[in-house]
Coordinates of C-alpha atoms and ligand atoms in Angstrom, one line a residue:
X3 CA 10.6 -11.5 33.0
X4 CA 12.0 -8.9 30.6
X5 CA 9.8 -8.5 27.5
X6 CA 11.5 -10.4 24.3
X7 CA 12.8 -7.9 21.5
X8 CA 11.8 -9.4 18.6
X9 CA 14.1 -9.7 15.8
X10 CA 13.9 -8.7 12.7
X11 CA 11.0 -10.6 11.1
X12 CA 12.6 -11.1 7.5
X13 CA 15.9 -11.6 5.8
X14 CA 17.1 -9.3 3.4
X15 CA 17.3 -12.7 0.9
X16 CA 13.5 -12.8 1.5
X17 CA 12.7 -9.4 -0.1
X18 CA 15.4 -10.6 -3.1
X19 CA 13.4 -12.9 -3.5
X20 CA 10.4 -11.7 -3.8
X21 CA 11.5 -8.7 -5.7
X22 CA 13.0 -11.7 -7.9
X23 CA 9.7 -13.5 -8.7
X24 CA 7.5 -10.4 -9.1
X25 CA 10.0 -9.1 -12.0
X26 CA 9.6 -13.3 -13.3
X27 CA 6.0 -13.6 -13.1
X28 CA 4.6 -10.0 -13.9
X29 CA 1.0 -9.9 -12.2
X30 CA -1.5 -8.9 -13.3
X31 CA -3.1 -5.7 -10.7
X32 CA -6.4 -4.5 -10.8
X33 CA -6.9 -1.0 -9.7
X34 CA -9.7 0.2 -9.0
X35 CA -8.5 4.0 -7.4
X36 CA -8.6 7.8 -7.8
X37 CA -9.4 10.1 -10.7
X38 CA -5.9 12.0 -9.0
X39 CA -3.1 9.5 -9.3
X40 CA -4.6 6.6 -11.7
X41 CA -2.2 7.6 -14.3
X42 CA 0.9 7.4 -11.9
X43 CA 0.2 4.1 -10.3
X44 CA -0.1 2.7 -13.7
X45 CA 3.1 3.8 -14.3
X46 CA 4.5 2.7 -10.7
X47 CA 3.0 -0.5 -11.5
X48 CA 4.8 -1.3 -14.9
X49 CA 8.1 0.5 -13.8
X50 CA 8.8 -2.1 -10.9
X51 CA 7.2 -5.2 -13.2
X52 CA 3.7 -5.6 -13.0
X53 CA 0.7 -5.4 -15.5
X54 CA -1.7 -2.5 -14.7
X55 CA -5.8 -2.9 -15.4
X56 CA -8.0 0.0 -13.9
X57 CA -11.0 -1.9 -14.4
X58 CA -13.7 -0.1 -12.2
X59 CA -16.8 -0.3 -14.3
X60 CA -19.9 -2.7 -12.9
X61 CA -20.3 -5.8 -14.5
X62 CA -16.9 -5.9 -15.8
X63 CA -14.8 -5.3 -12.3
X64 CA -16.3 -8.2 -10.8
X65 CA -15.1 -11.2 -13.7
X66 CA -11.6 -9.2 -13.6
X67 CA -10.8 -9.4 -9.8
X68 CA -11.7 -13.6 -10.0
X69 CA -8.4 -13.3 -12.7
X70 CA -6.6 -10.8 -11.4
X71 CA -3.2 -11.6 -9.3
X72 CA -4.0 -8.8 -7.2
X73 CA -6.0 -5.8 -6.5
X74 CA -6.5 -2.0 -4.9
X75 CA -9.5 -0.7 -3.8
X76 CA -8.6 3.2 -3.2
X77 CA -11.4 5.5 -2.1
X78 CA -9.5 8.6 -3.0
X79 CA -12.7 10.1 -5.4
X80 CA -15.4 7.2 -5.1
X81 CA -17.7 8.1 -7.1
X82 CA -21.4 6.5 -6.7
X83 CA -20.5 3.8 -10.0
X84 CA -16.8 3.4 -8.5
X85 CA -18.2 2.3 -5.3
X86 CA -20.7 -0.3 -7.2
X87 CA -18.0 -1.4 -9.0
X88 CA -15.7 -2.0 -6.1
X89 CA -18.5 -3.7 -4.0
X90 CA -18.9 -6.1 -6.8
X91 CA -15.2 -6.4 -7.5
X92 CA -14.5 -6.9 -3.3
X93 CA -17.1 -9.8 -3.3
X94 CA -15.8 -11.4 -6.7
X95 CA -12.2 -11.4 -5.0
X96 CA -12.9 -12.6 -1.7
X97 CA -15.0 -15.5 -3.7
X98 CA -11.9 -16.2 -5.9
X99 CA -9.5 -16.1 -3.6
X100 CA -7.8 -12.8 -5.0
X101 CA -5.7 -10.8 -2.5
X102 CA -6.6 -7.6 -2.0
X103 CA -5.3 -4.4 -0.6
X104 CA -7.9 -1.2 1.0
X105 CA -6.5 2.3 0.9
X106 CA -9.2 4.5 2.6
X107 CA -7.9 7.9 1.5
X108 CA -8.8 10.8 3.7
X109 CA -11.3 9.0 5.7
X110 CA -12.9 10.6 8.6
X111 CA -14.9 13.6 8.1
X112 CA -16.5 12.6 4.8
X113 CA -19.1 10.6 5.2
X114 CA -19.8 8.6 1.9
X115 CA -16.1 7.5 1.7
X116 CA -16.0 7.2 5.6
X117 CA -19.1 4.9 6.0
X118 CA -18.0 3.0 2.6
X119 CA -14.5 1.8 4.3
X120 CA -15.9 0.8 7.4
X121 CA -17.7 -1.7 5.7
X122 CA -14.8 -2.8 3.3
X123 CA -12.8 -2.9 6.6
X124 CA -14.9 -5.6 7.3
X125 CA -15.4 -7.5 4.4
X126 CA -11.5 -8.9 4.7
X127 CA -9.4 -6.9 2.7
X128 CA -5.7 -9.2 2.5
X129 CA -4.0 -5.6 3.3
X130 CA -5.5 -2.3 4.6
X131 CA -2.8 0.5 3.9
X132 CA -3.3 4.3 4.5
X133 CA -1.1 7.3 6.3
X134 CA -1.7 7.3 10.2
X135 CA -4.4 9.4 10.6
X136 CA -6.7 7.5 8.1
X137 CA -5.6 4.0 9.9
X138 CA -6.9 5.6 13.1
X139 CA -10.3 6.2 12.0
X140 CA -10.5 3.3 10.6
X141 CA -9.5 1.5 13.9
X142 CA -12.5 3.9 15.3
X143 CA -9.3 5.4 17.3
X144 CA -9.0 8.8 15.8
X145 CA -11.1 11.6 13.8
X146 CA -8.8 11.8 10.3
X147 CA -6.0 14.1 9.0
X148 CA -6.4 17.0 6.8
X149 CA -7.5 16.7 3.4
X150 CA -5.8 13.2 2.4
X151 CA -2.7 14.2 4.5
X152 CA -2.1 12.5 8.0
X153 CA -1.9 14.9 11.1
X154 CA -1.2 11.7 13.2
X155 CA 2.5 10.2 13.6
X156 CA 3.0 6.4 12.7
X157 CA 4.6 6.2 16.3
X158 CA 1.3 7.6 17.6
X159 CA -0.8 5.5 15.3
X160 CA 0.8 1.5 16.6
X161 CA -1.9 0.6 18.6
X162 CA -4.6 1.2 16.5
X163 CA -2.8 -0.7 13.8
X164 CA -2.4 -4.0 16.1
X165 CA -6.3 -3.8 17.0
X166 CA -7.3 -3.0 13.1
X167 CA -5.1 -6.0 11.9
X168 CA -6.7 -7.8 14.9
X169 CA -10.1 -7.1 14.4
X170 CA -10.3 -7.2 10.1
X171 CA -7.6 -10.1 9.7
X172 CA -5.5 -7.8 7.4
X173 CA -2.3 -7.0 7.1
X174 CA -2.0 -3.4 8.1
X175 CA 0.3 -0.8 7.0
X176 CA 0.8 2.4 8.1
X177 CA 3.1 5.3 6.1
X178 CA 5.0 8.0 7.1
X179 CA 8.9 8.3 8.0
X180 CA 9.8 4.9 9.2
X181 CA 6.5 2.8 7.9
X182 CA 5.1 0.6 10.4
X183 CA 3.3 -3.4 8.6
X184 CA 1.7 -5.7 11.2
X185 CA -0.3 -8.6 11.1
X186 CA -1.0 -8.2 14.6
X187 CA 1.2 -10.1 15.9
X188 CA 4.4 -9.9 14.0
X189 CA 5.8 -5.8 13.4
X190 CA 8.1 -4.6 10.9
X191 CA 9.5 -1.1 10.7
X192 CA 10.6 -0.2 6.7
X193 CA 12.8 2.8 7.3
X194 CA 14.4 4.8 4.6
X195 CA 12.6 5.9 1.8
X196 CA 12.0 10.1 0.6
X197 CA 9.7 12.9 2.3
X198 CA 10.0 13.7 -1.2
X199 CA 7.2 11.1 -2.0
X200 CA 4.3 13.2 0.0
X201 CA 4.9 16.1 -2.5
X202 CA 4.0 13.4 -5.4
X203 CA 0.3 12.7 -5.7
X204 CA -0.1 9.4 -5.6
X205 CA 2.9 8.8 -3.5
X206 CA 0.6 6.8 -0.9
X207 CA -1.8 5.2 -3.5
X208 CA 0.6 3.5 -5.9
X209 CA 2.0 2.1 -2.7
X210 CA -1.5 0.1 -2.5
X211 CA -0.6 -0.6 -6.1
X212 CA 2.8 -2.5 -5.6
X213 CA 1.6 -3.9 -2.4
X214 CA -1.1 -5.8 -4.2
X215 CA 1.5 -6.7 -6.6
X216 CA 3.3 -8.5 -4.2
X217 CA 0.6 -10.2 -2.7
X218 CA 0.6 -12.6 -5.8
X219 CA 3.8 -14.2 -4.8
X220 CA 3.5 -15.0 -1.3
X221 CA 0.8 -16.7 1.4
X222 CA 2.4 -14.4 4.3
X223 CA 0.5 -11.2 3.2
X224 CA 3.2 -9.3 5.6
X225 CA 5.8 -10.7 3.7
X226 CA 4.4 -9.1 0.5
X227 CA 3.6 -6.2 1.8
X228 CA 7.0 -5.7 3.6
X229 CA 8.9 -6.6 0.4
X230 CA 6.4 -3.6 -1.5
X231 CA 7.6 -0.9 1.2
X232 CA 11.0 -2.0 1.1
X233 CA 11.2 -1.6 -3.0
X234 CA 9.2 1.3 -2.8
X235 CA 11.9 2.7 -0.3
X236 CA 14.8 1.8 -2.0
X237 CA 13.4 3.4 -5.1
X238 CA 12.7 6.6 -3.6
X239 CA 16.3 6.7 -2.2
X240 CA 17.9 6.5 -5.3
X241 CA 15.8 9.1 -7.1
X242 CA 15.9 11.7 -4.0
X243 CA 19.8 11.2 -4.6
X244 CA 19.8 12.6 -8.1
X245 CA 16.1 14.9 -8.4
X246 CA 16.1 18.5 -8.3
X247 CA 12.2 18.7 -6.9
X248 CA 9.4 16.9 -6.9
X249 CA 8.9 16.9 -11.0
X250 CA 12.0 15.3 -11.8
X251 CA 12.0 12.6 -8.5
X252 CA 9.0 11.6 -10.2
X253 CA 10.3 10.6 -13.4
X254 CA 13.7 9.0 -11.4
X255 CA 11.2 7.5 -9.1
X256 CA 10.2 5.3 -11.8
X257 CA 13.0 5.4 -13.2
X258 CA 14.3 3.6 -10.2
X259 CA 11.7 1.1 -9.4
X260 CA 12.0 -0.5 -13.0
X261 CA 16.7 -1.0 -12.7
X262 CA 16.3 -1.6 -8.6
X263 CA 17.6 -5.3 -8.6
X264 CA 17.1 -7.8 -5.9
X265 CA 20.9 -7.9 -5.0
X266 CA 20.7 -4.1 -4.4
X267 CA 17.2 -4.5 -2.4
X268 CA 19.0 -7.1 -0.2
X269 CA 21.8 -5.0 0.0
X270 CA 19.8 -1.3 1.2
X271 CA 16.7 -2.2 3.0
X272 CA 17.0 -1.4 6.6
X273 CA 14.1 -3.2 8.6
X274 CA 13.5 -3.2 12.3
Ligands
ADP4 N1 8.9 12.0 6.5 C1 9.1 11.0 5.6 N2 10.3 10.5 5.3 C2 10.5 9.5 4.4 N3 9.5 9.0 3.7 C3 8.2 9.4 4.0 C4 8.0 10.4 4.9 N4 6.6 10.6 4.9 C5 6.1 9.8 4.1 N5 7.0 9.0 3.5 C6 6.8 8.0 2.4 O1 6.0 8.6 1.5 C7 5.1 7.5 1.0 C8 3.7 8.0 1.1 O2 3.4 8.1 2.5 P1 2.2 9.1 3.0 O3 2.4 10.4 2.5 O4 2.2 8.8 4.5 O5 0.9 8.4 2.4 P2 -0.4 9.1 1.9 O6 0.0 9.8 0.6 O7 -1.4 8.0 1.6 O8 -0.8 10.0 3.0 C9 5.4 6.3 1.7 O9 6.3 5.5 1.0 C10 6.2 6.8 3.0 O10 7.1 5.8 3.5
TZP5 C1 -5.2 14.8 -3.8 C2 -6.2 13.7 -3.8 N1 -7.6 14.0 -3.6 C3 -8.4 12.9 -3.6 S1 -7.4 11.5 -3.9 C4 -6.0 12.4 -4.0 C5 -4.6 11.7 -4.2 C6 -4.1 11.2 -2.9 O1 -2.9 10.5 -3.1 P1 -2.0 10.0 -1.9 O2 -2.8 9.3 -0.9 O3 -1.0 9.1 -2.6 O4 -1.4 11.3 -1.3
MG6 MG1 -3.1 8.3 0.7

């Protein structure tokens, strides 16, 4: 019997929608990330609607992700406190129901950050998101990219995102041209978007950010995190259209997550 071609998981109306309630309901994001890009996802976070917290010291990360609406855990610098701090707020979360998204940056050949994600691979993260290389090593299928860039292709990296959302119940999504989300079971291709965005820093993290922002407003976790990569997207669309380099698509990066509307989400995204 010929294999069934799936189609497309979700309506354009659906990521309206939820573009629609995260811009009603502003939630509120913990973000617990890099020295790098911590300043940037803030601002990626309020652009497109949300209300940023970097809360990532011990005894107060905990109490925060049992209130949050959503959270990050990004390893990009995790330092020895950081990695307390996320322990605590990871357990807090997962006791509070929180959702939660894991970004293992550069995973692979560092050991401390390496070791560290394999265990919050396990302790069910709602959402694990990183470029193809680091989803590999994660999915014990591949040895890491360079530095906190990928060396893998999406394309290259399907298979091991099926097992790892198999295996750790996320929701796994993986970047790179045409981004590839699946629970597993379900797959959703996000194309469009801007190479522009990999010569941002914090291009791939705030992309944790608004996935966890999303996860507030929905049960179906691929859902959210489809609707996230579909804004984020759209967003770098319009400000590749009218930047001049990477310093200016910044600031209309931003510029275009905060005056994207849900009509013109519906109206762009191109899923497959
Ligand atoms: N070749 C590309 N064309 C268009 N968009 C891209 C390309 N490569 C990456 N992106 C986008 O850039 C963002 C960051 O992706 P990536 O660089 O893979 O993450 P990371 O910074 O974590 O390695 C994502 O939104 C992704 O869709
Ligand atoms: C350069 C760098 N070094 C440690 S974390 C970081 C930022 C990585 O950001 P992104 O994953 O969005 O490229
Ligand atoms: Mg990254």
């Amino acid at each position: 019997m010929e294999s069934m071609v799936p189609s497309i998981v979700f309506t354009p109306g659906e990521l309206a929608d939820a573009l629609g309630a995260l811009r009603a309901s502003t939630p509120l994001v913990q973000v617990l990330t890099n020295a790098v890009v911590t300043n940037f996802t803030a601002n990626v976070l309020l652009a497109a609607g949300a209300s940023p917290a970097m809360v990532d010291v011990p005894g107060e990360a905990g109490g925060f992700a049992a209130v949050a609406s959503g959270m990050l855990v990004n390893l990009g610098t995790p330092h020895g406190e950081q990695r307390a701090a996320m322990a605590e707020a990871v357990a807090a979360a997962n006791a509070a129901g929180t959702p939660w998204v894991l970004d293992p940056v550069a995973v692979g050949s560092l050991g401390i950050r390496t070791n560290f994600a394999l265990k919050l691979r396990d302790a069910s993260p709602t959402v694990i998101r990183g470029n193809a290389s680091e989803i590999m090593v994660l999915a014990e299928a591949g040895s890491g990219g360079r530095g906190v860039e990928a060396t893998d292709t999406v394309d290259s990296a399907s298979a091991a995102a099926t097992a790892l959302a198999l295996r750790s119940g996320a929701v796994v999504a993986v970047s790179g041209e045409a981004d590839l989300i699946t629970d597993g079971t379900r797959t959703v291709h996000v194309h469009g978007g801007s190479k522009m965005l990999t010569l941002v820093t914090g291009g791939g993290c705030a992309l944790g950010a608004i996935c966890a922002a999303f996860l507030s407003l929905t049960d179906d976790a691929l859902l959210a995190a489809v609707a996230g990569h579909a804004c984020y997207s759209a967003a770098a669309e319009r400000a590749e259209a009218i930047a001049s380099g990477p310093g200016s698509f910044a600031v209309a990066f931003l510029d275009a997550l905060h005056t994207l509307t849900p009509a013109e989400l519906a109206s762009t995204a191109v899923l497959s």
